[in-house]
XYZ file of N, CA and C in Angstrom:
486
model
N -78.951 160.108 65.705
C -78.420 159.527 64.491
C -77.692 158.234 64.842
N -78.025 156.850 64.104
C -77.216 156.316 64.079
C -75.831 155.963 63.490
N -74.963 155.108 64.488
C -73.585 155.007 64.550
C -73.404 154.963 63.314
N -74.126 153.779 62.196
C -73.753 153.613 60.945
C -73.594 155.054 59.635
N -74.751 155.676 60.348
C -74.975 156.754 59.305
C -73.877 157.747 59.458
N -73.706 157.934 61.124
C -72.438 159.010 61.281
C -71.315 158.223 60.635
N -70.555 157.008 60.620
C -69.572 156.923 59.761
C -69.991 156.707 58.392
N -70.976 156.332 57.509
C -71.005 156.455 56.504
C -71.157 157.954 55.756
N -71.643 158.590 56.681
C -71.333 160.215 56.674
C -70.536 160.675 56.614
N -69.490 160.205 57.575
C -67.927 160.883 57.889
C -67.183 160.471 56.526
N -67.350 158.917 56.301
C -66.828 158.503 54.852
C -67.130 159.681 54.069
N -68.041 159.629 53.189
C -68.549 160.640 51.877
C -67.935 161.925 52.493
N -68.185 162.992 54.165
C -67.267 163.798 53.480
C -65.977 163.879 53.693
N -65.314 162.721 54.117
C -63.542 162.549 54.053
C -63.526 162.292 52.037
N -64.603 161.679 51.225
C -64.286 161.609 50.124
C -64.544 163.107 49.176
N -65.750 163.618 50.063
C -65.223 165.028 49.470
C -64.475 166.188 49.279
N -63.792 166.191 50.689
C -62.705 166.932 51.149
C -61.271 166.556 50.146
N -61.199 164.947 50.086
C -59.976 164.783 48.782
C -60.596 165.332 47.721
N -61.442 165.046 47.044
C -61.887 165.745 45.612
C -61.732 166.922 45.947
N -62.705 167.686 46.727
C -61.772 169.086 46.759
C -60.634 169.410 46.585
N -59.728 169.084 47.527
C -58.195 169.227 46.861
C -57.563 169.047 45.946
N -58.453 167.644 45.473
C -57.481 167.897 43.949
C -58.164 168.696 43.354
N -59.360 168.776 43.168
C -59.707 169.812 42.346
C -58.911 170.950 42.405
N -59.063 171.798 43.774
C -58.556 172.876 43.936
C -56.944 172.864 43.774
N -56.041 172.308 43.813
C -54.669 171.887 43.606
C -53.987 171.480 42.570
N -54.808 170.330 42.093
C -54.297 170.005 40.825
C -55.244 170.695 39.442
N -56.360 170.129 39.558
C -57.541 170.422 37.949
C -57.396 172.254 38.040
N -57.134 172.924 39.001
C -57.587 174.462 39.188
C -55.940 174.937 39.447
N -54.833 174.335 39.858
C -53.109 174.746 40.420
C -53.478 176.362 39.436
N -53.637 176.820 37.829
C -53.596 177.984 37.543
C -54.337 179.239 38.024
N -55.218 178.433 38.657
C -55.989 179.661 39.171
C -55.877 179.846 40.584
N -57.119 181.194 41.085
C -56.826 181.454 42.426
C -56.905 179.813 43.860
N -58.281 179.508 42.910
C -58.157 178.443 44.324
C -56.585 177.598 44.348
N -56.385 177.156 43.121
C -54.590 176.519 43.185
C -54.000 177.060 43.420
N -53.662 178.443 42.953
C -52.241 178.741 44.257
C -52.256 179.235 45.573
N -53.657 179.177 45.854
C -53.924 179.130 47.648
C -53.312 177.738 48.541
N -53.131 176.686 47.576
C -52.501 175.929 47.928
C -52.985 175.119 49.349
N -54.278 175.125 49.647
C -55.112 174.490 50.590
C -54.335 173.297 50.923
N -54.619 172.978 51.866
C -54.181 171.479 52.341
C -54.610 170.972 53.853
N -54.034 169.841 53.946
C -54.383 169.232 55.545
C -56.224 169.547 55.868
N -56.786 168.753 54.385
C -58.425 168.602 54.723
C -58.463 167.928 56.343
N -59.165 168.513 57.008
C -59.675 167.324 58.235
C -61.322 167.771 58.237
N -61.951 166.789 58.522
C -63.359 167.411 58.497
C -64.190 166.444 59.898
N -64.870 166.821 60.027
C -66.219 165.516 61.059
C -67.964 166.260 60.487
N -68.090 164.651 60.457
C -69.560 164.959 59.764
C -70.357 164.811 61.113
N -70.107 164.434 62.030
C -70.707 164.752 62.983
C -71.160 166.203 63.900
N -69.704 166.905 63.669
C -69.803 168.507 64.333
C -70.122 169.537 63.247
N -70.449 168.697 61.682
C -70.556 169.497 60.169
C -69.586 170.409 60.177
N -68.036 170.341 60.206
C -67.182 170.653 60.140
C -65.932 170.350 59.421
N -65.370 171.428 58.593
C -64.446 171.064 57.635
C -63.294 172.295 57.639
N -62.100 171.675 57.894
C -61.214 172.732 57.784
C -59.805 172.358 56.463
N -59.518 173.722 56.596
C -57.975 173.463 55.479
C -57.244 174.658 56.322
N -55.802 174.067 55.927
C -55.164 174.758 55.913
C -54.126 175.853 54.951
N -53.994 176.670 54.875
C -53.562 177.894 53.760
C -52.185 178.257 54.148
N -50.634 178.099 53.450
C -49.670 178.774 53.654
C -49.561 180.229 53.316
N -49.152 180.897 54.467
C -49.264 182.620 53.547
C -48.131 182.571 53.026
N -48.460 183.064 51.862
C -47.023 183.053 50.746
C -47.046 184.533 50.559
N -45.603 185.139 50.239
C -45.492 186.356 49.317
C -46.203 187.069 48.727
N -46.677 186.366 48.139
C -47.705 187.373 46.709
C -48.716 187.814 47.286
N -49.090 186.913 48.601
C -50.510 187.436 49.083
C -50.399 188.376 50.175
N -49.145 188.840 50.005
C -49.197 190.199 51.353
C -49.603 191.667 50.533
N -50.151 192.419 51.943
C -50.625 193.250 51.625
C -49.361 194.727 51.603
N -49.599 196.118 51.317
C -48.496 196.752 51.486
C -47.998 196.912 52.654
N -48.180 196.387 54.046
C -47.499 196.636 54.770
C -46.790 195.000 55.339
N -46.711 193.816 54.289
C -46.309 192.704 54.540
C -47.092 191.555 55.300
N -48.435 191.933 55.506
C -49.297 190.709 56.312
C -50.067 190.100 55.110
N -51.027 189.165 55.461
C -51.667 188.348 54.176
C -52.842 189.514 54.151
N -52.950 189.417 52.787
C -53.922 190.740 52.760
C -55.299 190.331 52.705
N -56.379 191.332 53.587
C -57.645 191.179 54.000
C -58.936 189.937 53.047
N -58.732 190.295 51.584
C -58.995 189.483 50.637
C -58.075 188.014 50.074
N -57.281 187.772 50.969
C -56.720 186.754 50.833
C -57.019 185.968 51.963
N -57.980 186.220 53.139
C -58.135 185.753 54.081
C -59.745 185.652 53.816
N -60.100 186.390 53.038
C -61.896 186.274 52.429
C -61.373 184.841 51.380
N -60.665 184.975 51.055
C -60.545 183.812 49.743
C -60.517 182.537 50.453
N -59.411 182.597 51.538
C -59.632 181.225 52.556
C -60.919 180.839 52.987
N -61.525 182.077 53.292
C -62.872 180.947 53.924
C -63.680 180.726 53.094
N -63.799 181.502 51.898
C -64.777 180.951 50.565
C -64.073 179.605 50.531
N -63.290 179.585 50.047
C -62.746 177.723 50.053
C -63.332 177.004 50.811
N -62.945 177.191 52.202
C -62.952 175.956 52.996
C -64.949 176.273 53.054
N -65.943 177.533 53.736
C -66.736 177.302 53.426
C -66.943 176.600 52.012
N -67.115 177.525 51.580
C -67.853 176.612 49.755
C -67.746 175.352 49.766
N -66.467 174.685 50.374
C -66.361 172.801 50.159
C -67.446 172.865 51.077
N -67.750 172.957 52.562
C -68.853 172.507 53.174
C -70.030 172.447 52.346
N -70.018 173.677 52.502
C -72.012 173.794 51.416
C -72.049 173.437 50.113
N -71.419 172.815 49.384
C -71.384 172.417 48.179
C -71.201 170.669 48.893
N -70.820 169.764 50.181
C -71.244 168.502 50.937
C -72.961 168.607 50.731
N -73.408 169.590 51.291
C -74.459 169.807 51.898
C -75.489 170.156 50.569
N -75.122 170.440 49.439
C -76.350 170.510 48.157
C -76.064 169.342 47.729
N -75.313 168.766 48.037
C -74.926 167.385 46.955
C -74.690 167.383 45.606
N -75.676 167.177 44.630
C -75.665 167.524 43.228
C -76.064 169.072 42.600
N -76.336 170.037 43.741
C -77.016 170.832 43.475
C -75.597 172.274 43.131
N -75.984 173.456 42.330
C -74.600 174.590 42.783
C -75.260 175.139 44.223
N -73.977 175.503 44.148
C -73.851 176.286 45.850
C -73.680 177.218 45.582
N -73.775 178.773 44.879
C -73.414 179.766 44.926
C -73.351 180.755 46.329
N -72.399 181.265 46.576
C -72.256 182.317 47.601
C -73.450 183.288 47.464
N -74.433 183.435 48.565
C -75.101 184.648 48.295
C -74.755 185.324 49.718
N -74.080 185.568 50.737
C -73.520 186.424 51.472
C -72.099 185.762 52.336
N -70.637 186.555 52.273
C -69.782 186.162 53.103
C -69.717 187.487 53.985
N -69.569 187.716 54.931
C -69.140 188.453 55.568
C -67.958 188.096 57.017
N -67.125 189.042 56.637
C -66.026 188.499 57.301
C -65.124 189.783 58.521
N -65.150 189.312 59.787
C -64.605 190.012 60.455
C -63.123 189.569 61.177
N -62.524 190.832 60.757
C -60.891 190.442 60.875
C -60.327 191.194 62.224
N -59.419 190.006 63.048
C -59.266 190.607 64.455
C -58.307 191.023 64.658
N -56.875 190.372 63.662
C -55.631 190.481 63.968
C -54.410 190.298 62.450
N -53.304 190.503 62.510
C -52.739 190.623 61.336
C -52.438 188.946 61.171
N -51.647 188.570 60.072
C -51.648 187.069 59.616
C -49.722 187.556 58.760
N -48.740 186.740 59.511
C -47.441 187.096 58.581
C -47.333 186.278 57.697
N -46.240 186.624 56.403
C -46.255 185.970 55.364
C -45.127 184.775 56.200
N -45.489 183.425 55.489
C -44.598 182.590 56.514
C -45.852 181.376 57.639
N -46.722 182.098 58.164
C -47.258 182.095 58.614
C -48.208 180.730 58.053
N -49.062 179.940 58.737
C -50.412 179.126 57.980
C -51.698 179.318 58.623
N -52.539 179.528 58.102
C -53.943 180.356 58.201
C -54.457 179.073 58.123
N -54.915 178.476 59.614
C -56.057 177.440 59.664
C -57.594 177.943 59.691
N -58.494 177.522 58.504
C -59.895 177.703 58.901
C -60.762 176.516 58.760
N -61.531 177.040 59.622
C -63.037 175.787 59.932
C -64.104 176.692 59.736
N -64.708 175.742 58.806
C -66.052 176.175 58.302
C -66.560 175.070 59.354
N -68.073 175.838 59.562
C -69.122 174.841 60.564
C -70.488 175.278 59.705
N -71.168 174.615 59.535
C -73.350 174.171 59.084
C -73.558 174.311 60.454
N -74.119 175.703 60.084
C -75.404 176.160 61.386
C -76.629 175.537 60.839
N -76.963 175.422 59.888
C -77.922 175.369 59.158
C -78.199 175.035 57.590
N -78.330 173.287 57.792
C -78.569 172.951 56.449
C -79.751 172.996 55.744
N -80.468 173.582 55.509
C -82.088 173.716 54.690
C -82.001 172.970 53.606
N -83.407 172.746 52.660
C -83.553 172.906 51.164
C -83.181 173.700 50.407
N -82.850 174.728 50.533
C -82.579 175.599 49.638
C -81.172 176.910 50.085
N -81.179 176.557 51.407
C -80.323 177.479 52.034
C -79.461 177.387 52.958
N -77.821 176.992 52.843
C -77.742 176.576 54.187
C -76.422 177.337 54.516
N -76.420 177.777 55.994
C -76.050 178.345 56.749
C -74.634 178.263 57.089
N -73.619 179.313 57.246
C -72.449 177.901 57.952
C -71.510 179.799 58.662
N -70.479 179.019 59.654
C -69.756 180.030 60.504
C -68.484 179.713 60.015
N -67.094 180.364 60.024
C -65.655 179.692 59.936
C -65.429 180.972 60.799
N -64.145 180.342 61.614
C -62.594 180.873 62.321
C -61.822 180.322 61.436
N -60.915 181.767 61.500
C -59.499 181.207 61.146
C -58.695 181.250 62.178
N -57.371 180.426 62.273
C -56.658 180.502 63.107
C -54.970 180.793 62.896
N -54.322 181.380 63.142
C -52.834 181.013 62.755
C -52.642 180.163 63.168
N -52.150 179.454 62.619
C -51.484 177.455 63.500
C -50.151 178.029 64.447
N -49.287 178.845 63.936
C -48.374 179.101 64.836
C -48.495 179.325 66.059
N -49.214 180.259 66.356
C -49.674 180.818 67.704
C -50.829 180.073 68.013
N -51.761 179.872 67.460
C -53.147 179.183 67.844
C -53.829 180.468 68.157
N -53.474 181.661 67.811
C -54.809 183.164 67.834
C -55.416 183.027 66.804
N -56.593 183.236 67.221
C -58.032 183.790 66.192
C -57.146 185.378 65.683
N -57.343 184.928 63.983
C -57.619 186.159 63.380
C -58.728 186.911 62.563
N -59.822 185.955 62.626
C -60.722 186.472 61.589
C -62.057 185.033 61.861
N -63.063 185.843 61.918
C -64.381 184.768 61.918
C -65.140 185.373 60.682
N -66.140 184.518 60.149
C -66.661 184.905 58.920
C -68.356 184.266 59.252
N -69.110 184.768 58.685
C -70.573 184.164 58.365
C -70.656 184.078 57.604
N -71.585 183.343 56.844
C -71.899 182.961 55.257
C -73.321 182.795 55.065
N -73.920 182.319 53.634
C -75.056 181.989 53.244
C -75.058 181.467 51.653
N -75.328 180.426 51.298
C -74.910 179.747 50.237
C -76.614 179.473 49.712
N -76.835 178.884 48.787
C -78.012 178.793 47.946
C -77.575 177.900 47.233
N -78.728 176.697 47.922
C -78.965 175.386 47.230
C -79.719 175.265 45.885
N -79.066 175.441 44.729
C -79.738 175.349 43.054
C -79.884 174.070 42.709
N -81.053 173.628 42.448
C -81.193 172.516 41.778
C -80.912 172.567 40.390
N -79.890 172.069 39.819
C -79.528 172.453 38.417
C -80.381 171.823 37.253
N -80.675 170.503 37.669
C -81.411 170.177 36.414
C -82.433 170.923 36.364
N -83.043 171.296 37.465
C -84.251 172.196 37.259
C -83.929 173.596 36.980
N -83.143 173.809 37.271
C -82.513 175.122 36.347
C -82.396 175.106 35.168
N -81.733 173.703 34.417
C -81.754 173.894 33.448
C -82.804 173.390 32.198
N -83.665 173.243 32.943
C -85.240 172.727 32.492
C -85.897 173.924 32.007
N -85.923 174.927 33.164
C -86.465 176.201 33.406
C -86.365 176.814 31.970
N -84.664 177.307 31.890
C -83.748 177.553 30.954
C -84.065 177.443 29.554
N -84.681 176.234 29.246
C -84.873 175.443 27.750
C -86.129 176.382 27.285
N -87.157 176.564 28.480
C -88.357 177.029 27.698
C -88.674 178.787 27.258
């Protein structure tokens, strides 16, 4: 690849990673993705890599006080979903498999770094891995796989009409 394309690459997704956030922060603050409260986008379009970072807050502990198991599935739907939704461009990205394996507990207090990575960008299907990390310690608590589905919408909604 050339030099030009990798930074004009890196541009578009440093510009998608801000739209994400505000989206998710400001246009969405009432819902779940807003009060996950994502932040500190860093991404490289070169390694197809995009991370955020997540404060564990209160509300999201579980009964014995750690961030609870589905609040750590919610992180990497985020930070994945922004990748593969780079990677359809105009197209939806719907989740068609996350699976997520959890290694270690996460305290409230705490910030839950994850990186989503594109194993595999297809036409129609593309692939991607995330770690999370506690930033405090720098331990892995949880890796995830995914599988997203590239929809062409206008043609969806072509389909749709008849």
């Amino acid at each position: 690849m050339m030099e030009t394309d990798v930074r004009n690459g890196q541009k578009m997704l440093e510009e998608h990673v801000a739209k994400t956030l505000l989206e998710n922060n400001i246009e969405q603050r009432d819902t779940l993705n807003g009060m996950m409260k994502s932040s500190e986008g860093r991404c490289s379009f070169e390694d197809k890599t995009l991370t955020f970072d997540f404060p564990v807050q209160p509300w999201q502990a579980n009964r014995v006080g750690n961030l609870h198991g589905g609040m750590i599935c919610t992180a990497f739907d985020l930070t994945i979903a922004a990748l593969a939704r780079f990677y359809a461009g105009e197209n939806f990205a719907p989740t068609v498999s996350l699976d997520v394996k959890y290694i270690r507990p996460v305290k409230v207090g705490d910030t839950l770094t994850v990186t989503a990575r594109a194993t595999a960008t297809g036409k129609r299907i593309t692939q991607l891995t995330g770690e999370a990390y506690i930033k405090e310690t720098g331990r892995l608590a949880a890796t995830a796989a995914s599988v997203y589905m590239n929809v062409d919408t206008v043609k969806e909604r072509e389909q749709n009409k008849k």
